[in-house]
Amino acid sequence: MATKLLMKGNEALAEAAIRAGLKAYFGYPITPQSELLEYLVRELPKRGGAILQAESEIASINMVYGAAATGERVMTSTSSPGFSLMQEGISYIACAELPCLLVNVMRGGPGLGTIQPGQCDYFQAVKGGGHGDYRMIVLAPGSVQEMADFVYLGFDLADKYRIPVLILTDGALGQMMEMVEFPEYDIEAHLVDHSSWATTGKKKGSERHIITSLFLDPEILENVNLHLQKKYDTIREKEVRYEAVMTDDADFIVVAYGLSARVSHKAIEMGRQEGMKVGLLRPQTLFPFPSEQLNALADHVNGILVVEMSAGQMVEDVRLSVNGKVPVEFYGRMGGMIPAPEEILNEINRFYSQKLIEETF
Amino acid sequence: MTNRNEGIQCEILDRMDIVWERPPALLDVKMHYCPGCGHSVVHKVLMEVIEELDIQDKTIGIAPVGCAVLAYDYLDIDMQEAAHGRATAVATGIKRVRPDRIVFTYQGDGDLAAIGTAETIHTVNRGEQIVIVFINNGIYGMTGGQMAPTTLPGMKTTTSPDGRDVESQGHPLKIADMIALLPGAYYVTRQSVTSAKGVRKLKKALLSAFQYQIERKPGTSFIEVVSNCPAGWKMTPIEANRWLKEEMLKYYPLGDLKTPDT
């Protein structure tokens, strides 16, 4: 039976991971996501998984590499500076095609920055992050409920495509408490048979399994890359997820993900009350990005506002998606500051005033 | 190079004549190691041990960046390549989800005692039940002969062309001695492969280490092998072995540093 609980985002994510069949977690404390590690230390060992507080994020991600290469469901979580430390390991994981779940509960940067929420690791998450041509599937939850839901989805996608899946969220969603419902989830029905490649000991009479990202022959390495790119194309084609709010009749839309989408949602409701036909498109997958959907919307709207808690990162992908069809404006706050709905409404108002001026003259 | 044994032909007349044989678990392929290099000997002994203990079907090896990163081309077991320095973290990940498997790492000195020092120390400090095989030849072989954390004082490398100056470049790290101080270390020993007797001793040490893991003894087994690098040292294999005995072993004396009863 489904269970409904009042929980912090970080804890909901941890609980969902256990319910999704998590076999091992490796992590290092960092604010604002330490609840994940603390929750799992309490819960995971008695529910069939292993947990280890590593000596660093570098060690954590390499423990994930080793454990994921046995074919089990494993994960790590961290926040921005720790995620930077993991990039080399993620590149190896992507090349060796190991399924695993990663979580970055973002905080304001650069540098040590702040422990307040941020969205300034978008580029790092969706463009690769480490060295080499690789991608991760990047899921961006917008509520505590999605913090849980995207864990099941994340593990399923990781297993299906043999790819690292990242839940990209922020300190506010990690810390806020909301009601969350945990659905029935039959682990066995979701597990994928990885015995054809996993390293669990060479079976007698069969070939050994090798997990590697080393291909010294450039022709072979190019083929490895072509294989990865083909996989990413399939993901672009099949795994785009987004939420569209009041976009059908909209003549202007806001594009935002995660926490800034929640604030934007409030702003467009306020705009609607003032008679503005404004909508919201909230990407739930940042890679793959809902480019086609945005491009189609651009045929029906006069402008787009992108709201982020960054200096403007996702806005580049929105501009690439609409390809000059309509103006794309940006509004962002940085350093751990969260925009207020009124600030976003002001930006929307600015667009409508501008349009009025254009129509008048 | 001088002293190359050219033109020697071997003919096996009868199995009774066989004094050296490749263990079947060591694949019959051409190795990339330089002439005289100790890696091939250690690989052979390692696979003999894995065969004798009958653990080939449940052993997972980890080969991180270094000359032996391609060890998986030679060892007929499941293997994982690892990032530079991270082999023991990778091993920890495997062992924590599959405690019933036998896990070992095979690391060089740059990997284990420079870039991977934190992982090495914390893995042993946690007493992970794995075997760490540490090849110490005092130099970075794969990248072309640069100074390693274990390079001897005064020793010439491409990045210490006038010889290692300990005042500006630090001292050679006796990491096995440090490891032996950790409560999580179960068995720590330093061996070498420059003589037949040394090879037999190394094999005995490896047998013990893997046996401890099979018996789930509490703690990590750490086997340092003082090895050579004729190409990196710019010596013939014979000169290299002589220099190893005369110079390396003075700084890195052979023997057990920690045994289960100490």
mmCIF file of N, CA, C and O in Angstrom, chain A residues 94-97 133 212-232:
data_model
loop_
_atom_site.group_PDB
_atom_site.id
_atom_site.type_symbol
_atom_site.label_atom_id
_atom_site.label_comp_id
_atom_site.label_asym_id
_atom_site.label_seq_id
_atom_site.Cartn_x
_atom_site.Cartn_y
_atom_site.Cartn_z
ATOM 1 N N ALA A 94 30.565 7.252 -17.011
ATOM 2 C CA ALA A 94 29.817 7.442 -18.260
ATOM 3 C C ALA A 94 30.441 6.615 -19.377
ATOM 4 O O ALA A 94 29.728 5.966 -20.147
ATOM 5 N N CYS A 95 31.770 6.611 -19.453
ATOM 6 C CA CYS A 95 32.442 5.877 -20.521
ATOM 7 C C CYS A 95 32.320 4.373 -20.321
ATOM 8 O O CYS A 95 32.104 3.633 -21.275
ATOM 9 N N ALA A 96 32.430 3.930 -19.070
ATOM 10 C CA ALA A 96 32.314 2.495 -18.793
ATOM 11 C C ALA A 96 30.856 2.048 -18.780
ATOM 12 O O ALA A 96 30.575 0.866 -18.600
ATOM 13 N N GLU A 97 29.930 2.996 -18.952
ATOM 14 C CA GLU A 97 28.487 2.725 -19.026
ATOM 15 C C GLU A 97 27.961 1.981 -17.791
ATOM 16 O O GLU A 97 27.396 0.897 -17.898
ATOM 17 N N ASP A 133 33.507 13.714 -24.164
ATOM 18 C CA ASP A 133 32.143 13.870 -24.670
ATOM 19 C C ASP A 133 31.216 12.877 -23.995
ATOM 20 O O ASP A 133 31.115 11.738 -24.439
ATOM 21 N N THR A 212 36.094 -0.909 -18.272
ATOM 22 C CA THR A 212 37.194 0.010 -18.547
ATOM 23 C C THR A 212 36.717 1.215 -19.339
ATOM 24 O O THR A 212 35.671 1.178 -19.992
ATOM 25 N N SER A 213 37.498 2.268 -19.251
ATOM 26 C CA SER A 213 37.257 3.444 -20.099
ATOM 27 C C SER A 213 38.527 3.767 -20.885
ATOM 28 O O SER A 213 38.687 4.867 -21.392
ATOM 29 N N LEU A 214 39.429 2.781 -20.945
ATOM 30 C CA LEU A 214 40.708 2.973 -21.640
ATOM 31 C C LEU A 214 40.665 2.305 -23.011
ATOM 32 O O LEU A 214 40.463 1.090 -23.102
ATOM 33 N N PHE A 215 40.825 3.093 -24.057
ATOM 34 C CA PHE A 215 40.850 2.557 -25.424
ATOM 35 C C PHE A 215 41.953 3.288 -26.166
ATOM 36 O O PHE A 215 41.740 4.366 -26.718
ATOM 37 N N LEU A 216 43.146 2.730 -26.133
ATOM 38 C CA LEU A 216 44.302 3.452 -26.655
ATOM 39 C C LEU A 216 44.250 3.633 -28.173
ATOM 40 O O LEU A 216 44.769 4.608 -28.699
ATOM 41 N N ASP A 217 43.613 2.695 -28.853
ATOM 42 C CA ASP A 217 43.505 2.786 -30.301
ATOM 43 C C ASP A 217 42.426 3.824 -30.650
ATOM 44 O O ASP A 217 41.257 3.657 -30.304
ATOM 45 N N PRO A 218 42.819 4.908 -31.358
ATOM 46 C CA PRO A 218 41.835 5.975 -31.613
ATOM 47 C C PRO A 218 40.630 5.528 -32.419
ATOM 48 O O PRO A 218 39.535 6.052 -32.229
ATOM 49 N N GLU A 219 40.811 4.541 -33.300
ATOM 50 C CA GLU A 219 39.654 4.071 -34.069
ATOM 51 C C GLU A 219 38.635 3.409 -33.156
ATOM 52 O O GLU A 219 37.433 3.590 -33.298
ATOM 53 N N ILE A 220 39.156 2.646 -32.195
ATOM 54 C CA ILE A 220 38.250 1.977 -31.259
ATOM 55 C C ILE A 220 37.574 3.026 -30.369
ATOM 56 O O ILE A 220 36.368 2.984 -30.146
ATOM 57 N N LEU A 221 38.364 3.977 -29.895
ATOM 58 C CA LEU A 221 37.780 5.003 -29.011
ATOM 59 C C LEU A 221 36.744 5.843 -29.754
ATOM 60 O O LEU A 221 35.735 6.244 -29.176
ATOM 61 N N GLU A 222 36.986 6.091 -31.034
ATOM 62 C CA GLU A 222 35.967 6.842 -31.774
ATOM 63 C C GLU A 222 34.670 6.040 -31.850
ATOM 64 O O GLU A 222 33.576 6.588 -31.695
ATOM 65 N N ASN A 223 34.803 4.723 -32.037
ATOM 66 C CA ASN A 223 33.600 3.888 -32.078
ATOM 67 C C ASN A 223 32.882 3.868 -30.737
ATOM 68 O O ASN A 223 31.650 3.847 -30.686
ATOM 69 N N VAL A 224 33.660 3.864 -29.656
ATOM 70 C CA VAL A 224 33.054 3.935 -28.319
ATOM 71 C C VAL A 224 32.253 5.230 -28.221
ATOM 72 O O VAL A 224 31.109 5.257 -27.742
ATOM 73 N N ASN A 225 32.848 6.326 -28.692
ATOM 74 C CA ASN A 225 32.166 7.618 -28.647
ATOM 75 C C ASN A 225 30.900 7.617 -29.513
ATOM 76 O O ASN A 225 29.864 8.147 -29.105
ATOM 77 N N LEU A 226 31.006 7.020 -30.694
ATOM 78 C CA LEU A 226 29.830 6.970 -31.575
ATOM 79 C C LEU A 226 28.698 6.183 -30.913
ATOM 80 O O LEU A 226 27.529 6.572 -30.981
ATOM 81 N N HIS A 227 29.082 5.109 -30.241
ATOM 82 C CA HIS A 227 28.087 4.310 -29.522
ATOM 83 C C HIS A 227 27.415 5.150 -28.431
ATOM 84 O O HIS A 227 26.190 5.131 -28.279
ATOM 85 N N LEU A 228 28.218 5.910 -27.684
ATOM 86 C CA LEU A 228 27.653 6.749 -26.614
ATOM 87 C C LEU A 228 26.720 7.805 -27.217
ATOM 88 O O LEU A 228 25.616 8.024 -26.708
ATOM 89 N N GLN A 229 27.163 8.438 -28.302
ATOM 90 C CA GLN A 229 26.351 9.500 -28.898
ATOM 91 C C GLN A 229 25.020 8.951 -29.422
ATOM 92 O O GLN A 229 23.990 9.610 -29.319
ATOM 93 N N LYS A 230 25.063 7.743 -29.941
ATOM 94 C CA LYS A 230 23.836 7.123 -30.433
ATOM 95 C C LYS A 230 22.853 6.908 -29.262
ATOM 96 O O LYS A 230 21.654 7.143 -29.382
ATOM 97 N N LYS A 231 23.422 6.474 -28.155
ATOM 98 C CA LYS A 231 22.599 6.272 -26.961
ATOM 99 C C LYS A 231 21.990 7.603 -26.508
ATOM 100 O O LYS A 231 20.807 7.672 -26.169
ATOM 101 N N TYR A 232 22.793 8.670 -26.528
ATOM 102 C CA TYR A 232 22.275 9.975 -26.101
ATOM 103 C C TYR A 232 21.175 10.449 -27.059
ATOM 104 O O TYR A 232 20.204 11.085 -26.633
#
